[in-house]
Amino acid sequence: MFDATRPAHAPTDHPKVKMGRVGVLIANLGTPDDYTYWPMRRYLNEFLSDKRVIDYPAWKWQPILQAIILTKRPFSSGAAYKSIWNHDKGESPLMSITKDQTAKLRAALVERYGDNVMVDFCMRYGNPSTRSKVRQMVAEGCDRILFFPLYPQYAGATTATANDQFFRALMEETWQPSARTVPAYFDEPAYIDALAQSVERAYAAMDQQPDVLVCSYHGMPERYLMQGDPYHCQCAKTTRLLRERLGWDESRIVSTFQSRFGPEEWLKPYTVEHVAELARQGKKNIAVIAPAFSADCIETLEEINEEIRESFEHAGGETFTYIPCLNDEDAHIGALAKVVEDNLRGWLD
């Protein structure tokens, strides 16, 4: 336990306070508390009301969201969540995996830094909230917090909005801790190596090698790229570094983008269409990996492994292999710990 002490040079009657610790707060997108209508509606309302996610003017977007989308989508999204729900634990797979990641990362960092570091997690949308975890860390004596959004590639709709919420939480603290945010780690060698190891393990277990490895990244409107968001470029570099680490030529791997929403043009090629085109081209055996996701979630377990798989098979594809996210694999935890250690320099050495 980290005990409260009297601040240096304080009078003897000064109350003891907890201070001197470093908090490491990892953050992911979030999850509904349940797949039934009202929890789904609350979650979707928070998510789709975020101006970083949908940047249309509120006067135009909110009537559509509240009157149309949120009356129907909680049912369809709830059914999708129910199909992947961790019923034993009463939570989504993203929640279960994030808890496991946090426990392993905590063990690795405490082994190195001892009780000087406190490791926990929060969600941008839903629970546990960023605000509640910042409050807890400050109460437990963290006068420095390293905030770590678990998105390898930076995007305004993921990394930036997570950081926004962290800064909002800091605004509520009377005595603000010092703060750092972890930058994108899309080209971190340990992360690339962890991805490559997951591919090598999957391929070693197959009777027939896939014709193509599809790196399916979460999509975004093309307009965001034109406005200066680096996400597309960072995704392309991740794929290239993975290919080079595997020692493959360019014909064996491709980048695509999934989860299109709304009427705008999004980053291309679209995964759901491209896998069908691969099947029509005679690429009957493919594998799909999702390098933009640090943990399996609705977009991987339901969208990739069901909707995108179905598109491939309906177009004549024969063997579809989904390679799981890195989740709490030891190589992944080692990569995350390396990123944390690099960003703690000067605070904890």
Tab-separated table of C-alpha atoms in Angstrom:
chain	number	residue	atom	x	y	z
A	1	MET	CA	0.000	0.000	0.000
A	2	PHE	CA	1.091	3.573	-0.655
A	3	ASP	CA	0.700	5.428	2.647
A	4	ALA	CA	-0.163	9.076	3.169
A	5	THR	CA	2.641	11.306	4.466
A	6	ARG	CA	3.033	14.881	5.594
A	7	PRO	CA	4.417	17.090	2.785
A	8	ALA	CA	8.046	18.177	3.176
A	9	HIS	CA	8.498	21.418	5.154
A	10	ALA	CA	4.823	21.367	6.198
A	11	PRO	CA	3.869	22.253	9.800
A	12	THR	CA	3.314	19.350	12.170
A	13	ASP	CA	-0.426	19.860	12.168
A	14	HIS	CA	-0.652	19.600	8.367
A	15	PRO	CA	-2.834	16.628	7.373
A	16	LYS	CA	-1.110	13.694	5.740
A	17	VAL	CA	-1.761	13.286	2.022
A	18	LYS	CA	-0.991	10.659	-0.566
A	19	MET	CA	1.424	11.964	-3.186
A	20	GLY	CA	4.463	11.007	-5.182
A	21	ARG	CA	3.010	8.195	-7.294
A	22	VAL	CA	2.804	7.963	-11.068
A	23	GLY	CA	-0.461	6.820	-12.618
A	24	VAL	CA	-0.540	4.927	-15.907
A	25	LEU	CA	-4.078	5.126	-17.274
A	26	ILE	CA	-4.761	3.103	-20.405
A	27	ALA	CA	-7.880	3.931	-22.402
A	28	ASN	CA	-9.992	2.166	-24.973
A	29	LEU	CA	-13.108	3.088	-26.923
A	30	GLY	CA	-15.749	1.756	-24.584
A	31	THR	CA	-18.604	-0.668	-24.318
A	32	PRO	CA	-22.274	-0.671	-23.352
A	33	ASP	CA	-23.090	-2.006	-19.893
A	34	ASP	CA	-25.526	-4.457	-21.462
A	35	TYR	CA	-26.896	-5.339	-24.904
A	36	THR	CA	-30.500	-4.461	-24.062
A	37	TYR	CA	-32.204	-1.364	-25.470
A	38	TRP	CA	-31.597	1.363	-22.886
A	39	PRO	CA	-27.928	0.587	-22.097
A	40	MET	CA	-27.291	0.385	-25.840
A	41	ARG	CA	-29.087	3.673	-26.443
A	42	ARG	CA	-27.102	5.478	-23.702
A	43	TYR	CA	-23.836	4.153	-25.101
A	44	LEU	CA	-24.644	4.968	-28.724
A	45	ASN	CA	-25.909	8.427	-27.790
A	46	GLU	CA	-22.633	9.271	-26.052
A	47	PHE	CA	-20.561	7.821	-28.873
A	48	LEU	CA	-22.483	9.332	-31.801
A	49	SER	CA	-22.824	12.727	-30.106
A	50	ASP	CA	-19.032	13.114	-29.989
A	51	LYS	CA	-18.032	15.904	-32.403
A	52	ARG	CA	-14.750	14.085	-33.059
A	53	VAL	CA	-16.735	11.119	-34.388
A	54	ILE	CA	-19.582	12.885	-36.220
A	55	ASP	CA	-18.643	16.482	-36.937
A	56	TYR	CA	-21.899	17.617	-38.536
A	57	PRO	CA	-23.521	20.710	-36.948
A	58	ALA	CA	-25.609	19.748	-33.920
A	59	TRP	CA	-28.729	21.449	-35.338
A	60	LYS	CA	-28.542	19.112	-38.320
A	61	TRP	CA	-27.253	15.917	-36.688
A	62	GLN	CA	-28.993	15.706	-33.307
A	63	PRO	CA	-32.597	15.543	-34.638
A	64	ILE	CA	-31.566	12.682	-36.943
A	65	LEU	CA	-29.681	10.934	-34.151
A	66	GLN	CA	-32.345	11.281	-31.480
A	67	ALA	CA	-35.494	10.761	-33.598
A	68	ILE	CA	-34.317	8.152	-36.090
A	69	ILE	CA	-30.988	6.446	-35.364
A	70	LEU	CA	-31.416	5.978	-31.608
A	71	THR	CA	-34.898	4.535	-32.007
A	72	LYS	CA	-33.687	1.729	-34.283
A	73	ARG	CA	-29.964	1.157	-33.949
A	74	PRO	CA	-29.964	0.024	-30.278
A	75	PHE	CA	-31.929	-3.052	-31.410
A	76	SER	CA	-29.582	-4.030	-34.259
A	77	SER	CA	-26.415	-3.140	-32.336
A	78	GLY	CA	-27.766	-4.925	-29.279
A	79	ALA	CA	-28.316	-8.101	-31.297
A	80	ALA	CA	-24.755	-7.875	-32.604
A	81	TYR	CA	-23.382	-7.425	-29.083
A	82	LYS	CA	-25.511	-10.305	-27.788
A	83	SER	CA	-23.938	-12.621	-30.379
A	84	ILE	CA	-20.435	-11.979	-28.961
A	85	TRP	CA	-21.290	-11.177	-25.312
A	86	ASN	CA	-19.271	-12.775	-22.506
A	87	HIS	CA	-22.336	-14.162	-20.750
A	88	ASP	CA	-20.325	-15.845	-17.985
A	89	LYS	CA	-18.892	-12.503	-16.855
A	90	GLY	CA	-21.846	-10.350	-17.881
A	91	GLU	CA	-19.748	-8.015	-20.017
A	92	SER	CA	-18.505	-7.429	-23.541
A	93	PRO	CA	-15.322	-9.126	-24.776
A	94	LEU	CA	-13.642	-5.709	-24.977
A	95	MET	CA	-14.208	-5.228	-21.249
A	96	SER	CA	-12.929	-8.706	-20.372
A	97	ILE	CA	-9.837	-8.337	-22.535
A	98	THR	CA	-9.044	-4.820	-21.306
A	99	LYS	CA	-9.188	-6.052	-17.711
A	100	ASP	CA	-6.757	-8.856	-18.562
A	101	GLN	CA	-4.429	-6.450	-20.407
A	102	THR	CA	-4.447	-4.072	-17.454
A	103	ALA	CA	-3.659	-6.831	-14.958
A	104	LYS	CA	-0.693	-8.065	-17.005
A	105	LEU	CA	0.611	-4.568	-17.714
A	106	ARG	CA	0.274	-3.698	-14.020
A	107	ALA	CA	2.285	-6.766	-13.057
A	108	ALA	CA	5.034	-5.898	-15.543
A	109	LEU	CA	5.293	-2.271	-14.448
A	110	VAL	CA	5.071	-2.954	-10.712
A	111	GLU	CA	7.852	-5.500	-11.120
A	112	ARG	CA	10.010	-2.747	-12.582
A	113	TYR	CA	8.904	0.310	-10.609
A	114	GLY	CA	7.331	-1.114	-7.468
A	115	ASP	CA	4.554	0.699	-5.634
A	116	ASN	CA	5.562	4.023	-7.199
A	117	VAL	CA	3.296	3.264	-10.163
A	118	MET	CA	-0.472	2.748	-10.278
A	119	VAL	CA	-1.927	1.123	-13.406
A	120	ASP	CA	-5.607	1.190	-14.329
A	121	PHE	CA	-7.911	1.532	-17.340
A	122	CYS	CA	-10.829	3.667	-18.466
A	123	MET	CA	-13.192	3.902	-21.420
A	124	ARG	CA	-13.888	6.937	-23.580
A	125	TYR	CA	-17.582	6.035	-23.719
A	126	GLY	CA	-19.422	4.151	-21.007
A	127	ASN	CA	-17.831	2.745	-17.868
A	128	PRO	CA	-15.440	2.998	-16.156
A	129	SER	CA	-15.305	6.641	-17.176
A	130	THR	CA	-12.115	8.608	-17.690
A	131	ARG	CA	-13.280	11.131	-15.110
A	132	SER	CA	-13.788	8.509	-12.396
A	133	LYS	CA	-10.378	6.943	-12.936
A	134	VAL	CA	-8.507	10.258	-12.955
A	135	ARG	CA	-10.279	11.145	-9.695
A	136	GLN	CA	-9.290	7.798	-8.184
A	137	MET	CA	-5.658	8.145	-9.238
A	138	VAL	CA	-5.380	11.625	-7.736
A	139	ALA	CA	-6.982	10.360	-4.523
A	140	GLU	CA	-4.429	7.540	-4.414
A	141	GLY	CA	-1.515	9.967	-4.554
A	142	CYS	CA	-0.741	10.188	-8.256
A	143	ASP	CA	0.719	13.634	-8.875
A	144	ARG	CA	1.755	12.559	-12.393
A	145	ILE	CA	-0.424	10.653	-14.856
A	146	LEU	CA	0.618	9.047	-18.131
A	147	PHE	CA	-2.478	8.693	-20.308
A	148	PHE	CA	-2.224	5.918	-22.878
A	149	PRO	CA	-4.959	5.557	-25.562
A	150	LEU	CA	-4.642	2.000	-26.875
A	151	TYR	CA	-4.783	2.971	-30.547
A	152	PRO	CA	-1.585	2.122	-32.446
A	153	GLN	CA	-2.442	4.602	-35.219
A	154	TYR	CA	-3.517	8.159	-34.384
A	155	ALA	CA	-6.936	9.382	-35.478
A	156	GLY	CA	-8.953	12.357	-34.341
A	157	ALA	CA	-11.965	10.106	-33.739
A	158	THR	CA	-10.017	7.745	-31.456
A	159	THR	CA	-6.786	9.044	-29.930
A	160	ALA	CA	-7.738	12.719	-29.914
A	161	THR	CA	-11.174	12.286	-28.387
A	162	ALA	CA	-9.727	10.044	-25.677
A	163	ASN	CA	-7.186	12.757	-24.895
A	164	ASP	CA	-9.946	15.388	-24.928
A	165	GLN	CA	-11.831	13.468	-22.262
A	166	PHE	CA	-8.671	13.090	-20.172
A	167	PHE	CA	-8.075	16.849	-20.292
A	168	ARG	CA	-11.699	17.491	-19.315
A	169	ALA	CA	-11.206	15.270	-16.292
A	170	LEU	CA	-8.084	17.228	-15.313
A	171	MET	CA	-10.111	20.439	-15.444
A	172	GLU	CA	-12.145	19.206	-12.492
A	173	GLU	CA	-9.162	18.593	-10.227
A	174	THR	CA	-8.354	21.275	-7.648
A	175	TRP	CA	-4.716	20.164	-7.551
A	176	GLN	CA	-4.012	18.965	-11.050
A	177	PRO	CA	-1.426	16.253	-11.553
A	178	SER	CA	1.240	16.722	-14.184
A	179	ALA	CA	0.174	14.940	-17.334
A	180	ARG	CA	1.604	13.259	-20.407
A	181	THR	CA	-0.153	11.543	-23.287
A	182	VAL	CA	1.338	8.628	-25.201
A	183	PRO	CA	1.700	9.227	-28.951
A	184	ALA	CA	0.749	6.694	-31.608
A	185	TYR	CA	2.967	3.620	-31.635
A	186	PHE	CA	2.176	2.345	-35.153
A	187	ASP	CA	5.868	1.891	-35.990
A	188	GLU	CA	7.133	0.698	-32.596
A	189	PRO	CA	9.341	-2.331	-33.423
A	190	ALA	CA	8.028	-4.368	-30.480
A	191	TYR	CA	4.430	-3.797	-31.626
A	192	ILE	CA	5.268	-4.764	-35.231
A	193	ASP	CA	7.056	-7.866	-33.968
A	194	ALA	CA	4.054	-8.840	-31.844
A	195	LEU	CA	1.804	-8.511	-34.915
A	196	ALA	CA	4.208	-10.604	-36.975
A	197	GLN	CA	4.369	-13.301	-34.320
A	198	SER	CA	0.571	-13.553	-34.303
A	199	VAL	CA	0.565	-13.997	-38.092
A	200	GLU	CA	3.337	-16.586	-37.957
A	201	ARG	CA	1.505	-18.602	-35.290
A	202	ALA	CA	-1.731	-18.531	-37.264
A	203	TYR	CA	-0.068	-19.512	-40.528
A	204	ALA	CA	1.873	-22.336	-38.865
A	205	ALA	CA	-1.420	-23.878	-37.724
A	206	MET	CA	-2.962	-23.857	-41.229
A	207	ASP	CA	-2.933	-26.781	-43.645
A	208	GLN	CA	-2.982	-24.370	-46.598
A	209	GLN	CA	-1.324	-20.967	-46.649
A	210	PRO	CA	-3.643	-18.013	-47.443
A	211	ASP	CA	-3.304	-16.336	-50.810
A	212	VAL	CA	-3.536	-12.883	-49.213
A	213	LEU	CA	-3.364	-11.377	-45.732
A	214	VAL	CA	-5.910	-8.562	-45.444
A	215	CYS	CA	-5.006	-5.891	-42.884
A	216	SER	CA	-8.426	-4.449	-42.105
A	217	TYR	CA	-8.297	-1.069	-40.362
A	218	HIS	CA	-11.229	0.875	-38.988
A	219	GLY	CA	-12.329	3.402	-41.591
A	220	MET	CA	-12.924	7.144	-41.538
A	221	PRO	CA	-14.311	9.690	-44.008
A	222	GLU	CA	-11.826	10.631	-46.737
A	223	ARG	CA	-12.526	14.244	-45.799
A	224	TYR	CA	-10.682	13.766	-42.493
A	225	LEU	CA	-7.555	12.701	-44.369
A	226	MET	CA	-7.774	15.835	-46.513
A	227	GLN	CA	-8.063	17.895	-43.317
A	228	GLY	CA	-4.718	16.574	-42.092
A	229	ASP	CA	-5.520	13.455	-40.053
A	230	PRO	CA	-2.455	11.147	-40.307
A	231	TYR	CA	-4.386	7.906	-39.739
A	232	HIS	CA	-4.332	6.639	-43.329
A	233	CYS	CA	-0.582	7.156	-43.662
A	234	GLN	CA	0.129	5.478	-40.336
A	235	CYS	CA	-1.997	2.476	-41.300
A	236	ALA	CA	-0.087	2.147	-44.576
A	237	LYS	CA	3.214	2.238	-42.701
A	238	THR	CA	2.077	-0.407	-40.220
A	239	THR	CA	1.223	-2.739	-43.095
A	240	ARG	CA	4.533	-2.069	-44.820
A	241	LEU	CA	6.550	-2.672	-41.646
A	242	LEU	CA	4.613	-5.870	-40.966
A	243	ARG	CA	5.280	-7.085	-44.507
A	244	GLU	CA	8.972	-6.310	-44.173
A	245	ARG	CA	9.175	-8.052	-40.801
A	246	LEU	CA	7.516	-11.142	-42.323
A	247	GLY	CA	9.830	-11.000	-45.344
A	248	TRP	CA	6.971	-11.011	-47.854
A	249	ASP	CA	6.543	-9.386	-51.248
A	250	GLU	CA	3.765	-6.846	-51.792
A	251	SER	CA	1.371	-9.318	-53.447
A	252	ARG	CA	0.800	-11.206	-50.193
A	253	ILE	CA	-0.640	-8.393	-48.075
A	254	VAL	CA	-3.126	-5.555	-48.542
A	255	SER	CA	-4.621	-2.746	-46.451
A	256	THR	CA	-8.390	-2.210	-46.381
A	257	PHE	CA	-10.864	-0.216	-44.271
A	258	GLN	CA	-14.055	-1.329	-42.565
A	259	SER	CA	-17.043	0.041	-40.598
A	260	ARG	CA	-18.261	2.628	-43.089
A	261	PHE	CA	-21.081	4.791	-41.698
A	262	GLY	CA	-23.207	7.435	-43.397
A	263	PRO	CA	-23.365	8.743	-46.974
A	264	GLU	CA	-19.813	10.136	-47.335
A	265	GLU	CA	-16.933	8.508	-49.165
A	266	TRP	CA	-14.627	6.775	-46.681
A	267	LEU	CA	-11.072	5.512	-46.944
A	268	LYS	CA	-10.777	2.781	-49.559
A	269	PRO	CA	-10.709	-0.024	-50.409
A	270	TYR	CA	-13.656	-1.092	-48.250
A	271	THR	CA	-12.912	-4.422	-46.567
A	272	VAL	CA	-16.360	-5.910	-47.123
A	273	GLU	CA	-16.150	-5.229	-50.866
A	274	HIS	CA	-12.472	-6.024	-51.330
A	275	VAL	CA	-12.630	-9.520	-49.839
A	276	ALA	CA	-15.432	-10.341	-52.284
A	277	GLU	CA	-13.313	-8.999	-55.146
A	278	LEU	CA	-10.390	-11.169	-54.012
A	279	ALA	CA	-12.641	-14.225	-54.146
A	280	ARG	CA	-13.771	-13.302	-57.663
A	281	GLN	CA	-10.124	-12.929	-58.682
A	282	GLY	CA	-9.476	-16.510	-57.619
A	283	LYS	CA	-7.999	-15.779	-54.184
A	284	LYS	CA	-9.997	-18.488	-52.481
A	285	ASN	CA	-8.055	-18.591	-49.219
A	286	ILE	CA	-7.466	-15.437	-47.206
A	287	ALA	CA	-6.610	-14.393	-43.680
A	288	VAL	CA	-7.725	-11.151	-42.045
A	289	ILE	CA	-6.010	-9.272	-39.232
A	290	ALA	CA	-7.056	-5.994	-37.564
A	291	PRO	CA	-3.892	-4.052	-36.640
A	292	ALA	CA	-5.757	-0.897	-35.528
A	293	PHE	CA	-7.513	-2.704	-32.671
A	294	SER	CA	-5.623	-3.520	-29.484
A	295	ALA	CA	-8.407	-5.843	-28.310
A	296	ASP	CA	-11.107	-7.890	-29.977
A	297	CYS	CA	-14.442	-6.119	-29.972
A	298	ILE	CA	-17.691	-5.775	-31.917
A	299	GLU	CA	-15.823	-4.609	-35.054
A	300	THR	CA	-13.623	-7.705	-35.125
A	301	LEU	CA	-15.681	-10.500	-33.577
A	302	GLU	CA	-18.960	-9.597	-35.267
A	303	GLU	CA	-18.152	-7.408	-38.276
A	304	ILE	CA	-15.011	-9.151	-39.519
A	305	ASN	CA	-15.713	-12.686	-38.412
A	306	GLU	CA	-19.351	-12.635	-39.505
A	307	GLU	CA	-20.287	-9.888	-42.001
A	308	ILE	CA	-16.973	-9.670	-43.857
A	309	ARG	CA	-16.513	-13.452	-43.792
A	310	GLU	CA	-19.986	-13.827	-45.305
A	311	SER	CA	-19.157	-11.361	-48.097
A	312	PHE	CA	-16.057	-13.378	-48.999
A	313	GLU	CA	-17.820	-16.739	-48.951
A	314	HIS	CA	-20.833	-15.522	-50.957
A	315	ALA	CA	-18.418	-14.352	-53.682
A	316	GLY	CA	-16.921	-17.842	-53.937
A	317	GLY	CA	-14.228	-17.730	-51.279
A	318	GLU	CA	-13.442	-21.002	-49.563
A	319	THR	CA	-11.198	-20.504	-46.525
A	320	PHE	CA	-11.486	-17.391	-44.356
A	321	THR	CA	-9.234	-17.154	-41.306
A	322	TYR	CA	-9.583	-14.345	-38.796
A	323	ILE	CA	-6.384	-13.768	-36.830
A	324	PRO	CA	-7.375	-12.409	-33.395
A	325	CYS	CA	-6.181	-9.080	-32.065
A	326	LEU	CA	-3.083	-9.105	-29.887
A	327	ASN	CA	-5.267	-8.856	-26.768
A	328	ASP	CA	-3.279	-9.956	-23.692
A	329	GLU	CA	-0.628	-11.941	-25.564
A	330	ASP	CA	2.717	-11.711	-23.785
A	331	ALA	CA	4.437	-10.109	-26.790
A	332	HIS	CA	1.721	-7.434	-26.894
A	333	ILE	CA	1.980	-6.691	-23.180
A	334	GLY	CA	5.753	-6.478	-23.595
A	335	ALA	CA	5.305	-3.981	-26.430
A	336	LEU	CA	2.873	-1.864	-24.392
A	337	ALA	CA	5.226	-1.941	-21.401
A	338	LYS	CA	8.081	-0.784	-23.647
A	339	VAL	CA	5.973	2.157	-24.877
A	340	VAL	CA	5.045	3.071	-21.297
A	341	GLU	CA	8.634	2.862	-20.101
A	342	ASP	CA	9.812	5.108	-22.935
A	343	ASN	CA	7.185	7.699	-21.996
A	344	LEU	CA	7.922	7.552	-18.261
A	345	ARG	CA	11.517	8.669	-18.687
A	346	GLY	CA	12.256	11.553	-16.385
A	347	TRP	CA	9.396	10.574	-14.106
A	348	LEU	CA	10.470	7.020	-13.340
A	349	ASP	CA	13.817	5.693	-14.581
